[in-house]
XYZ file of C-alpha atoms in Angstrom:
64
model
C 71.111 63.350 -23.960
C 68.582 63.791 -21.157
C 69.497 63.322 -17.515
C 67.531 63.512 -14.263
C 68.640 64.649 -10.822
C 67.271 62.251 -8.177
C 69.079 63.495 -5.076
C 67.770 64.840 -1.771
C 67.654 68.560 -2.656
C 64.695 70.070 -4.498
C 67.039 71.466 -7.122
C 70.747 71.865 -7.830
C 72.698 74.324 -9.926
C 74.845 72.654 -12.586
C 77.517 75.251 -13.423
C 79.056 73.097 -16.169
C 75.748 73.260 -18.018
C 74.563 76.671 -16.864
C 71.293 75.070 -15.729
C 69.179 74.486 -12.666
C 68.172 70.831 -12.359
C 64.980 70.168 -10.409
C 64.618 66.780 -8.737
C 62.778 64.319 -10.976
C 62.597 66.630 -14.014
C 64.704 65.661 -17.051
C 67.062 68.252 -18.482
C 68.327 68.260 -22.053
C 72.102 68.362 -22.297
C 73.494 69.896 -25.497
C 75.641 67.567 -27.578
C 78.783 69.603 -26.927
C 78.306 69.133 -23.131
C 77.784 65.351 -23.028
C 81.106 65.071 -21.166
C 79.521 66.979 -18.272
C 76.454 64.731 -18.363
C 78.602 61.598 -18.329
C 80.493 62.836 -15.271
C 77.208 63.611 -13.480
C 75.874 60.145 -14.313
C 78.794 58.636 -12.379
C 77.185 60.018 -9.206
C 74.354 58.097 -7.511
C 72.002 61.089 -7.580
C 71.851 61.293 -11.409
C 70.268 58.944 -13.940
C 69.760 58.997 -17.662
C 66.182 59.946 -18.529
C 64.021 57.321 -20.174
C 63.226 58.023 -23.781
C 59.583 58.987 -24.250
C 57.513 56.296 -25.928
C 56.799 56.904 -29.585
C 53.299 58.193 -30.135
C 51.022 55.811 -31.931
C 48.709 57.196 -34.531
C 45.074 56.283 -34.131
C 43.692 53.910 -36.727
C 41.257 55.447 -39.133
C 38.341 53.789 -40.886
C 40.485 53.572 -44.045
C 43.175 51.588 -42.195
C 40.786 49.061 -40.639
């Protein structure tokens, strides 16, 4: 799970994860700490990060 801090501070310490979360930068939450992420997501200043778009492979001459 990836979450993003969107609050007013430049960064916040997340003791439950042992991480520093910088505003606007997604952090990866280990599977065994998803409970912490879910509790953070209940606050207005946290959102779940969008999943990166799958990379498309470029067409080659053989595929055209």
